[in-house]
CSV table of C-alpha atoms in Angstrom, one decimal:
chain,number,residue,atom,x,y,z
H,66,MET,CA,37.4,-23.4,85.7
H,67,ALA,CA,35.0,-24.6,83.0
H,68,ALA,CA,33.6,-27.5,85.0
H,69,GLU,CA,33.0,-25.6,88.2
H,70,ASN,CA,31.3,-22.8,86.3
H,71,ILE,CA,29.0,-25.3,84.6
H,72,LEU,CA,28.1,-26.8,87.9
H,73,VAL,CA,27.5,-23.5,89.5
H,74,SER,CA,25.3,-22.4,86.6
H,75,LEU,CA,23.3,-25.7,86.8
H,76,SER,CA,22.9,-25.3,90.5
H,77,ASN,CA,21.5,-21.8,90.1
H,78,VAL,CA,19.2,-22.9,87.3
H,79,MET,CA,17.8,-25.9,89.2
H,80,ALA,CA,17.3,-23.7,92.4
H,81,SER,CA,15.3,-21.2,90.3
H,82,LEU,CA,13.3,-23.9,88.6
H,83,ILE,CA,12.4,-25.5,91.9
H,84,ILE,CA,10.9,-22.1,93.1
H,85,LEU,CA,9.2,-21.7,89.8
H,86,PHE,CA,7.5,-25.1,90.0
H,87,TYR,CA,6.4,-24.5,93.5
H,88,TYR,CA,4.9,-21.2,92.4
H,89,LEU,CA,3.1,-22.6,89.4
H,90,LEU,CA,1.9,-25.9,91.0
H,91,PHE,CA,0.7,-24.5,94.3
H,92,PHE,CA,0.1,-20.8,94.2
H,93,ALA,CA,-0.5,-19.3,90.7
H,94,ARG,CA,-4.1,-18.3,90.2
H,95,ASP,CA,-5.6,-17.8,86.8
H,96,PHE,CA,-2.4,-19.0,85.1
H,97,THR,CA,-3.2,-18.5,81.4
H,98,ALA,CA,-1.7,-21.9,80.5
H,99,HIS,CA,-0.2,-20.5,77.3
H,100,MET,CA,3.0,-22.4,77.3
H,101,LYS,CA,4.6,-20.2,74.7
H,102,LYS,CA,4.9,-17.3,77.1
H,103,LEU,CA,6.4,-19.6,79.8
H,104,ARG,CA,8.8,-21.2,77.4
H,105,PHE,CA,10.0,-17.7,76.2
H,106,ILE,CA,10.6,-16.6,79.8
H,107,LEU,CA,12.6,-19.8,80.5
H,108,ILE,CA,14.6,-19.4,77.3
H,109,VAL,CA,15.5,-15.8,78.3
H,110,PHE,CA,16.4,-17.1,81.8
H,111,LEU,CA,18.7,-19.7,80.3
H,112,VAL,CA,20.3,-17.3,77.8
H,113,ILE,CA,21.2,-15.0,80.8
H,114,HIS,CA,22.9,-17.9,82.5
H,115,VAL,CA,24.8,-18.8,79.3
H,116,PHE,CA,26.0,-15.2,79.1
H,117,VAL,CA,27.0,-15.3,82.7
H,118,PHE,CA,29.0,-18.5,82.1
H,119,ILE,CA,30.8,-16.9,79.2
H,120,THR,CA,31.5,-13.4,80.7
H,121,ASP,CA,31.6,-14.1,84.4
H,122,ALA,CA,29.0,-11.4,85.0
H,123,ASP,CA,27.8,-12.8,88.3
H,124,HIS,CA,25.5,-10.0,89.1
H,125,LEU,CA,23.2,-11.1,86.3
H,126,VAL,CA,22.6,-14.4,88.2
H,127,ALA,CA,20.8,-12.6,91.0
H,128,ILE,CA,18.8,-10.5,88.5
H,129,SER,CA,17.6,-13.6,86.6
H,130,VAL,CA,16.9,-15.6,89.8
H,131,LEU,CA,15.0,-12.8,91.4
H,132,GLY,CA,13.3,-11.8,88.2
H,133,ILE,CA,11.9,-15.1,86.9
H,134,LEU,CA,8.9,-15.2,89.3
H,135,PRO,CA,7.8,-11.6,88.7
H,136,ALA,CA,8.2,-12.1,85.0
H,137,VAL,CA,6.0,-15.2,85.1
H,138,ASP,CA,3.5,-13.3,87.3
H,139,PHE,CA,3.3,-10.4,84.8
H,140,PHE,CA,3.2,-12.3,81.5
H,141,CYS,CA,1.5,-15.6,82.4
H,142,CYS,CA,-1.0,-14.8,85.2
H,143,ARG,CA,-4.1,-12.7,85.4
H,144,SER,CA,-4.4,-12.1,89.2
H,145,ARG,CA,-1.0,-10.4,89.3
H,146,ILE,CA,-1.3,-8.8,92.7
H,147,TYR,CA,-2.4,-12.0,94.4
H,148,ASN,CA,0.3,-14.0,92.7
H,149,LEU,CA,2.9,-11.4,93.5
H,150,PHE,CA,2.4,-12.1,97.2
H,151,MET,CA,2.5,-15.9,96.6
H,152,ILE,CA,6.1,-15.6,95.7
H,153,ILE,CA,6.8,-15.5,99.4
H,154,PRO,CA,5.4,-19.0,100.2
H,155,ALA,CA,7.1,-20.3,97.1
H,156,CYS,CA,10.4,-19.3,98.5
H,157,LEU,CA,9.4,-20.8,101.9
H,158,PHE,CA,8.7,-24.1,100.3
H,159,TYR,CA,12.1,-24.0,98.6
H,160,THR,CA,13.7,-23.4,102.0
H,161,LEU,CA,11.6,-26.2,103.5
H,162,THR,CA,12.5,-28.9,101.0
H,163,THR,CA,16.0,-27.8,99.7
H,164,VAL,CA,17.9,-25.6,102.1
H,165,PHE,CA,16.5,-27.1,105.3
H,166,PRO,CA,17.6,-30.7,104.6
H,167,LEU,CA,21.2,-29.5,104.1
H,168,PHE,CA,21.4,-28.5,107.8
H,169,MET,CA,20.6,-32.1,108.7
H,170,ILE,CA,23.5,-33.7,106.7
H,171,PRO,CA,26.3,-32.3,108.9
H,172,LEU,CA,24.4,-33.6,112.0
H,173,ILE,CA,24.0,-37.1,110.6
H,174,THR,CA,27.5,-37.4,109.0
H,175,ARG,CA,29.2,-35.4,111.8
H,176,SER,CA,31.2,-33.6,109.2
H,177,GLY,CA,31.0,-30.3,107.4
H,178,PHE,CA,30.2,-29.8,103.8
H,179,HIS,CA,33.0,-30.4,101.3
H,180,GLU,CA,33.1,-27.6,98.8
H,181,LEU,CA,33.4,-28.5,95.2
H,182,TYR,CA,36.3,-26.8,93.5
H,183,GLY,CA,36.6,-24.5,96.5
H,184,ILE,CA,33.3,-22.7,95.8
H,185,SER,CA,31.4,-22.0,98.9
H,186,SER,CA,28.0,-22.0,97.2
H,187,LEU,CA,28.5,-25.4,95.6
H,188,THR,CA,28.5,-28.6,97.6
H,189,LEU,CA,27.8,-32.2,96.5
H,190,PRO,CA,24.8,-32.7,98.9
H,191,GLY,CA,23.3,-29.4,97.8
H,192,PHE,CA,23.8,-30.2,94.1
H,193,ILE,CA,22.3,-33.7,94.4
H,194,SER,CA,19.3,-32.4,96.5
H,195,ASP,CA,18.6,-29.7,93.8
H,196,LEU,CA,18.9,-32.3,91.0
H,197,CYS,CA,16.5,-34.8,92.7
H,198,LEU,CA,13.9,-32.2,93.6
H,199,THR,CA,14.0,-30.7,90.1
H,200,VAL,CA,13.3,-34.1,88.5
H,201,LEU,CA,10.5,-34.7,91.0
H,202,LEU,CA,8.9,-31.3,90.4
H,203,THR,CA,9.3,-31.4,86.6
H,204,GLY,CA,7.7,-34.9,86.6
H,205,THR,CA,4.9,-33.6,88.8
H,206,TYR,CA,4.3,-30.6,86.6
H,207,ILE,CA,4.1,-32.7,83.4
H,208,LEU,CA,1.8,-35.2,85.1
H,209,CYS,CA,-0.5,-32.4,86.4
H,210,ARG,CA,-0.6,-30.8,82.9
H,211,ARG,CA,-1.5,-34.0,81.2
H,212,ARG,CA,-4.1,-35.1,83.7
H,213,LYS,CA,-5.5,-31.6,84.1
H,214,ILE,CA,-4.8,-31.6,87.9
H,215,ASP,CA,-4.9,-28.3,89.7
H,216,LEU,CA,-2.5,-28.6,92.7
H,217,ARG,CA,-3.1,-25.2,94.3
H,218,LEU,CA,-3.3,-25.7,98.0
H,219,ASN,CA,-6.2,-24.8,100.3
H,220,PHE,CA,-5.8,-23.6,103.9
H,221,LEU,CA,-5.8,-27.1,105.5
H,222,GLU,CA,-3.2,-28.4,103.0
H,223,VAL,CA,-1.0,-25.4,103.7
H,224,ALA,CA,-1.4,-26.2,107.4
H,225,GLY,CA,-0.3,-29.7,106.7
H,226,PHE,CA,2.9,-28.6,105.1
H,227,LEU,CA,3.5,-26.2,108.1
H,228,ALA,CA,2.9,-29.1,110.4
H,229,PHE,CA,5.5,-31.1,108.5
H,230,PHE,CA,7.9,-28.1,108.8
H,231,ALA,CA,7.4,-28.1,112.6
H,232,PHE,CA,8.0,-31.9,112.7
H,233,ALA,CA,11.2,-31.6,110.6
H,234,LEU,CA,12.4,-28.9,112.9
H,235,PHE,CA,11.7,-31.0,116.0
H,236,MET,CA,13.5,-34.0,114.4
H,237,LEU,CA,16.5,-31.8,113.6
H,238,LEU,CA,16.8,-30.6,117.1
H,239,SER,CA,16.4,-34.2,118.4
H,240,ILE,CA,19.2,-35.3,116.1
H,241,GLY,CA,21.4,-32.5,117.5
H,242,VAL,CA,20.6,-33.5,121.0
H,243,TYR,CA,20.9,-37.3,120.7
H,244,ASN,CA,24.1,-37.2,118.7
H,245,ASN,CA,25.8,-35.8,121.8
H,246,THR,CA,24.1,-38.2,124.3
H,247,LEU,CA,23.8,-41.6,122.5
H,248,GLU,CA,26.6,-43.9,121.6
H,249,TYR,CA,27.9,-43.6,118.0
H,250,GLU,CA,26.1,-46.7,116.6
H,251,LEU,CA,22.8,-45.8,118.2
H,252,SER,CA,22.9,-42.2,117.1
H,253,VAL,CA,23.6,-43.3,113.5
H,254,VAL,CA,20.5,-45.6,113.6
H,255,PHE,CA,18.4,-42.8,115.1
H,256,ASP,CA,19.6,-40.3,112.5
H,257,LEU,CA,18.8,-42.6,109.6
H,258,LEU,CA,15.4,-43.5,111.0
H,259,ALA,CA,14.6,-39.8,111.5
H,260,THR,CA,15.7,-39.0,108.0
H,261,PHE,CA,13.7,-41.9,106.6
H,262,PHE,CA,10.5,-40.9,108.4
H,263,MET,CA,10.8,-37.2,107.3
H,264,LEU,CA,11.4,-38.2,103.7
H,265,ALA,CA,8.6,-40.8,103.8
H,266,ILE,CA,6.1,-38.3,105.3
H,267,PHE,CA,7.0,-35.6,102.7
H,268,LEU,CA,6.6,-38.0,99.7
H,269,ALA,CA,3.4,-39.6,101.1
H,270,TYR,CA,1.8,-36.1,101.6
H,271,TRP,CA,3.0,-35.1,98.1
H,272,SER,CA,1.5,-38.3,96.6
H,273,TYR,CA,-1.7,-37.7,98.6
H,274,LEU,CA,-2.1,-34.3,97.0
H,275,ILE,CA,-1.8,-35.6,93.5
H,276,ILE,CA,-4.0,-38.7,94.1
H,277,ALA,CA,-6.7,-36.7,95.9
H,278,ARG,CA,-6.9,-34.1,93.1
H,279,ASP,CA,-7.0,-36.9,90.5
H,280,ARG,CA,-9.9,-38.6,92.3
H,281,ALA,CA,-11.7,-35.3,92.6
H,282,ASN,CA,-11.4,-34.8,88.8
H,283,LYS,CA,-12.7,-38.3,88.1
H,284,LYS,CA,-15.6,-37.8,90.6
H,285,ARG,CA,-16.5,-34.5,88.9
H,286,ASP,CA,-16.4,-36.2,85.4
H,287,ALA,CA,-18.6,-39.0,86.7
H,288,ASP,CA,-21.1,-36.4,88.2
H,289,SER,CA,-21.1,-34.5,84.9
H,290,ALA,CA,-21.6,-37.7,83.0
H,291,GLN,CA,-24.5,-38.7,85.2
H,292,LYS,CA,-26.1,-35.2,84.8
H,293,TYR,CA,-25.6,-35.4,81.0
H,294,ILE,CA,-27.4,-38.8,80.9
H,295,ALA,CA,-30.2,-37.4,83.0
H,296,MET,CA,-30.6,-34.5,80.7
H,297,GLN,CA,-30.6,-36.8,77.7
H,298,LEU,CA,-33.4,-38.8,79.2
H,299,GLU,CA,-35.4,-35.7,80.0
H,300,TYR,CA,-34.8,-34.4,76.5
H,301,LEU,CA,-36.0,-37.7,75.0
H,302,GLU,CA,-39.1,-37.6,77.2
H,303,SER,CA,-39.9,-34.0,76.1
H,304,GLU,CA,-39.3,-35.0,72.5
H,305,GLU,CA,-41.7,-38.0,72.9
H,306,THR,CA,-44.3,-35.7,74.5
H,307,SER,CA,-43.9,-33.2,71.6
H,308,ARG,CA,-44.2,-35.9,69.1
H,309,GLN,CA,-47.4,-37.2,70.7
H,310,GLU,CA,-48.8,-33.6,70.8
H,311,ILE,CA,-48.0,-33.2,67.1
H,312,LYS,CA,-49.9,-36.4,66.3
H,313,ILE,CA,-52.9,-35.1,68.2
H,314,LEU,CA,-52.7,-31.8,66.4
H,315,LYS,CA,-52.4,-33.4,63.0
H,316,HIS,CA,-55.4,-35.6,63.8
H,317,ASP,CA,-57.5,-32.5,64.8
H,318,LEU,CA,-56.2,-30.3,62.0
H,319,ARG,CA,-58.8,-31.8,59.5
H,320,ASN,CA,-61.6,-30.9,61.8
H,321,HIS,CA,-60.2,-27.4,62.2
H,322,LEU,CA,-60.0,-26.9,58.4
H,323,GLN,CA,-63.6,-28.0,58.1
H,324,VAL,CA,-64.8,-25.5,60.7
H,325,ILE,CA,-62.8,-22.8,58.9
H,326,GLN,CA,-64.3,-23.8,55.6
H,327,GLU,CA,-67.9,-23.6,57.0
H,328,MET,CA,-67.1,-20.1,58.5
H,329,CYS,CA,-65.8,-19.0,55.1
H,330,ASN,CA,-68.9,-20.3,53.3
H,331,ALA,CA,-71.1,-18.5,55.8
H,332,LYS,CA,-69.0,-15.4,55.3
H,333,GLN,CA,-68.3,-15.2,59.1
H,334,TYR,CA,-65.0,-13.6,58.5
H,335,ALA,CA,-64.6,-12.0,61.9
H,336,GLN,CA,-65.3,-15.3,63.7
H,337,MET,CA,-63.0,-17.1,61.2
H,338,GLU,CA,-60.1,-14.6,61.9
H,339,SER,CA,-60.6,-15.1,65.6
H,340,TYR,CA,-60.6,-18.9,65.2
H,341,ILE,CA,-57.4,-18.9,63.1
H,342,SER,CA,-55.7,-16.5,65.6
H,343,GLU,CA,-56.6,-18.8,68.5
H,344,LEU,CA,-55.4,-21.9,66.5
H,345,SER,CA,-52.1,-20.3,65.6
H,346,GLY,CA,-51.4,-19.6,69.2
H,347,ASN,CA,-51.2,-23.3,69.9
H,348,PRO,CA,-47.8,-23.9,71.6
H,349,MET,CA,-46.9,-26.7,69.2
H,350,LEU,CA,-47.2,-24.4,66.2
H,351,SER,CA,-45.3,-21.6,67.8
H,352,LYS,CA,-42.7,-23.7,69.5
H,353,ARG,CA,-39.1,-23.0,68.5
H,354,PHE,CA,-35.8,-24.4,69.7
H,355,CYS,CA,-32.4,-22.6,69.7
H,356,ILE,CA,-30.3,-24.8,67.4
H,357,THR,CA,-26.5,-24.7,67.8
H,358,GLY,CA,-25.6,-27.7,65.7
H,359,ASN,CA,-24.1,-29.4,68.8
H,360,GLN,CA,-26.3,-32.2,70.2
H,361,ALA,CA,-25.3,-31.8,73.8
H,362,ALA,CA,-25.7,-28.0,73.7
H,363,ASP,CA,-29.1,-28.4,72.0
H,364,THR,CA,-30.2,-30.9,74.6
H,365,VAL,CA,-29.4,-28.5,77.5
H,366,ILE,CA,-30.8,-25.4,75.7
H,367,SER,CA,-34.1,-27.1,74.8
H,368,ILE,CA,-34.6,-28.2,78.4
H,369,LYS,CA,-33.6,-24.9,80.0
H,370,LYS,CA,-35.7,-23.0,77.4
H,371,ALA,CA,-38.8,-24.7,78.6
H,372,TYR,CA,-38.0,-23.5,82.2
H,373,ALA,CA,-37.3,-20.0,80.8
H,374,ASP,CA,-40.6,-19.9,78.9
H,375,ASN,CA,-42.5,-20.8,82.0
H,376,ALA,CA,-40.7,-18.1,84.0
H,377,GLY,CA,-41.3,-15.5,81.3
H,378,ILE,CA,-37.6,-15.2,80.5
H,379,ARG,CA,-36.5,-14.8,76.9
H,380,LEU,CA,-33.7,-17.1,75.8
H,381,THR,CA,-31.9,-16.6,72.5
H,382,CYS,CA,-28.8,-18.0,70.7
H,383,ASP,CA,-26.7,-16.2,68.1
H,384,GLY,CA,-23.4,-16.9,66.3
H,385,SER,CA,-21.4,-19.9,65.4
H,386,PHE,CA,-21.2,-23.0,67.6
H,387,ALA,CA,-19.4,-25.5,65.4
H,388,TRP,CA,-16.2,-25.3,67.5
H,389,LEU,CA,-18.1,-26.9,70.4
H,390,ASN,CA,-17.7,-30.2,68.7
H,391,ASN,CA,-14.1,-30.1,69.8
H,392,LEU,CA,-15.3,-30.5,73.4
H,393,SER,CA,-16.7,-33.7,74.8
H,394,PRO,CA,-20.5,-33.8,75.2
H,395,ILE,CA,-20.2,-34.2,79.0
H,396,ASP,CA,-18.0,-31.0,79.2
H,397,VAL,CA,-20.5,-29.1,76.9
H,398,CYS,CA,-23.3,-30.2,79.1
H,399,ALA,CA,-21.5,-29.1,82.3
H,400,VAL,CA,-20.7,-25.6,80.9
H,401,PHE,CA,-24.1,-25.0,79.4
H,402,SER,CA,-26.2,-26.4,82.2
H,403,ASN,CA,-24.3,-24.6,85.0
H,404,LEU,CA,-24.2,-21.3,83.1
H,405,LEU,CA,-27.9,-21.5,82.1
H,406,ASP,CA,-28.9,-22.4,85.7
H,407,ASN,CA,-27.0,-19.4,87.0
H,408,ALA,CA,-28.5,-17.2,84.3
H,409,LEU,CA,-32.1,-18.4,85.0
H,410,GLU,CA,-31.6,-17.7,88.7
H,411,GLY,CA,-29.9,-14.4,88.1
H,412,SER,CA,-32.4,-13.0,85.7
H,413,ALA,CA,-35.3,-13.7,87.9
H,414,GLY,CA,-36.7,-10.3,89.1
H,415,ALA,CA,-35.0,-8.3,86.3
H,416,ALA,CA,-37.0,-5.6,84.6
H,417,ASP,CA,-36.6,-7.3,81.2
H,418,PRO,CA,-35.5,-10.9,81.9
H,419,CYS,CA,-33.6,-12.3,79.1
H,420,ILE,CA,-30.6,-14.6,78.4
H,421,GLU,CA,-28.4,-14.5,75.3
H,422,ILE,CA,-25.9,-17.1,74.2
H,423,THR,CA,-23.3,-16.1,71.7
H,424,GLY,CA,-20.5,-18.0,70.0
H,425,ARG,CA,-17.8,-16.4,67.8
H,426,ASP,CA,-15.0,-17.9,65.7
H,427,HIS,CA,-11.8,-15.9,65.5
H,428,ALA,CA,-8.5,-16.4,63.9
H,429,HIS,CA,-6.7,-18.1,66.8
H,430,PHE,CA,-9.4,-18.5,69.5
H,431,TYR,CA,-13.1,-19.1,70.0
H,432,THR,CA,-15.3,-17.1,72.4
H,433,LEU,CA,-18.4,-18.4,74.1
H,434,THR,CA,-20.5,-15.7,75.9
H,435,PHE,CA,-23.5,-16.0,78.2
H,436,SER,CA,-25.2,-12.8,79.3
H,437,ASN,CA,-28.3,-12.2,81.3
H,438,THR,CA,-30.1,-9.2,82.8
H,439,VAL,CA,-30.1,-8.9,86.6
H,440,PRO,CA,-32.2,-6.9,89.1
H,441,GLU,CA,-29.1,-5.0,90.2
H,442,ASN,CA,-25.4,-4.9,89.4
H,443,ILE,CA,-23.4,-7.7,90.8
H,444,LYS,CA,-20.1,-7.0,92.6
H,445,ILE,CA,-17.2,-9.0,91.0
H,446,LYS,CA,-13.9,-9.4,92.8
H,447,ASN,CA,-10.9,-11.3,91.6
H,448,ASN,CA,-12.9,-12.6,88.6
H,449,SER,CA,-15.4,-14.4,90.9
H,450,VAL,CA,-18.8,-13.8,92.5
H,451,LYS,CA,-19.5,-14.9,96.0
H,452,THR,CA,-22.8,-16.8,96.4
H,453,SER,CA,-25.5,-14.9,98.2
H,454,LYS,CA,-27.0,-18.0,99.7
H,455,THR,CA,-26.5,-19.0,103.3
H,456,ASP,CA,-25.6,-22.6,102.4
H,457,LYS,CA,-22.2,-21.6,100.9
H,458,LYS,CA,-20.9,-25.2,101.1
H,459,HIS,CA,-23.3,-26.6,98.6
H,460,HIS,CA,-23.7,-23.4,96.5
H,461,GLY,CA,-21.3,-21.5,94.3
H,462,LEU,CA,-20.0,-24.8,92.9
H,463,GLY,CA,-21.3,-24.2,89.3
H,464,LEU,CA,-18.6,-21.6,88.5
H,465,SER,CA,-16.0,-23.9,90.0
H,466,SER,CA,-17.1,-26.7,87.7
H,467,ILE,CA,-17.1,-24.4,84.7
H,468,HIS,CA,-13.6,-23.2,85.7
H,469,SER,CA,-12.3,-26.8,85.7
H,470,VAL,CA,-13.7,-27.5,82.2
H,471,ILE,CA,-12.4,-24.3,80.8
H,472,ARG,CA,-8.9,-25.0,82.2
H,473,LYS,CA,-9.1,-28.5,80.8
H,474,TYR,CA,-9.1,-27.0,77.3
H,475,ASP,CA,-6.4,-24.4,78.2
H,476,GLY,CA,-9.0,-21.7,78.1
H,477,SER,CA,-9.8,-18.8,80.4
H,478,TYR,CA,-12.9,-16.8,81.3
H,479,THR,CA,-13.8,-13.3,82.5
H,480,LEU,CA,-16.8,-12.0,84.5
H,481,LYS,CA,-18.3,-8.6,83.9
H,482,CYS,CA,-21.5,-6.8,85.1
H,483,LYS,CA,-22.5,-3.4,83.7
H,484,ASP,CA,-25.8,-1.7,83.3
H,485,LYS,CA,-27.6,-4.6,85.0
H,486,VAL,CA,-26.3,-7.1,82.5
H,487,PHE,CA,-24.1,-9.9,83.8
H,488,CYS,CA,-21.8,-11.5,81.3
H,489,ILE,CA,-19.3,-14.4,81.4
H,490,LYS,CA,-17.0,-14.8,78.4
H,491,ALA,CA,-15.0,-18.0,77.9
H,492,VAL,CA,-12.0,-17.9,75.5
H,493,PHE,CA,-10.6,-21.1,74.1
H,494,PRO,CA,-7.4,-21.3,72.0
H,495,VAL,CA,-7.9,-22.8,68.5
H,496,LYS,CA,-5.3,-25.6,68.1
């Protein structure tokens, strides 16, 4: 009984992993990406199956299979209520790609399933199907993790899978009908062609999802790089303008000192004080930049600070930003430019418009916080804010870009708005 018990346990494990991969790849929202938690859950799951294999406590199999998704939802996901409902489509996908094809095999082969070792739940086609799909999904999950691909489906893509389900159902019914009406040789050819087309469509659609996401990532990186280069050019132009203004101020400074000297000799102290006060108010003498130590961040901050000064918005930096050097300059530019653009727009009209950037080093993680005052409290739902603009297609994309960068470095973020202060805090693990 040892061999059959091993095969049954492997079959149960693979079936559970298939549902888990569907859940994580397509449906899990705000997955923390802390692999230690996921590994621990998988280890506990495997230990239960080893215990079942040794003791024949079959009821623990159902507990572990039914409990793995809620455990992942509770320990590894932030939007727990949303992800709890997403367990249903994960099971539907399992039915579509694993259980459903098994009904086609008896129609094509015109024979029933041969049970392995007399166990009704264990058949060779089912075992091979689980094995192949587990390898496919494991490879897909590893590829998505390495290339930072987010495979969660949107509405149209879910509709595409449902269309495939309807097509597969139609082909299954056609196989059942034509097997009874066509000659044996023709029916075999029809069955094989139908199976080939269904498998080809499924794999083609699966590949399309991965390739489309990968292209979207590359396009986003290219757009961020282009924006970063544009900001660098703008920063260099502003530096050149500042340098020219400093040269002019230096050239005129001798004349200013002579005027002050003449006022002093004439004991015109009131006029001299007024003259010095007016001179010290020169923008080039009072100009200060928020320095973080990161070139990309300083470039963005200096440009946005100029806009903030013109709009009467106070912008300050505080804390440590050395950890930002672990991020690529393009990603730093994407985060800072999008967050500062949102902050500048959000603080307009506030009673005391101000923006504060804070960086903090902790033992095992780094936090980057952007906060700004707002005219009124903003409603936050599911850790997101809906754009108030009518052109929703081209707005509200900044937070999506920030989300992609933060996920790229296995981080997470939270939104909060209290007492008319909107705050977004990004947390990055320190590796």
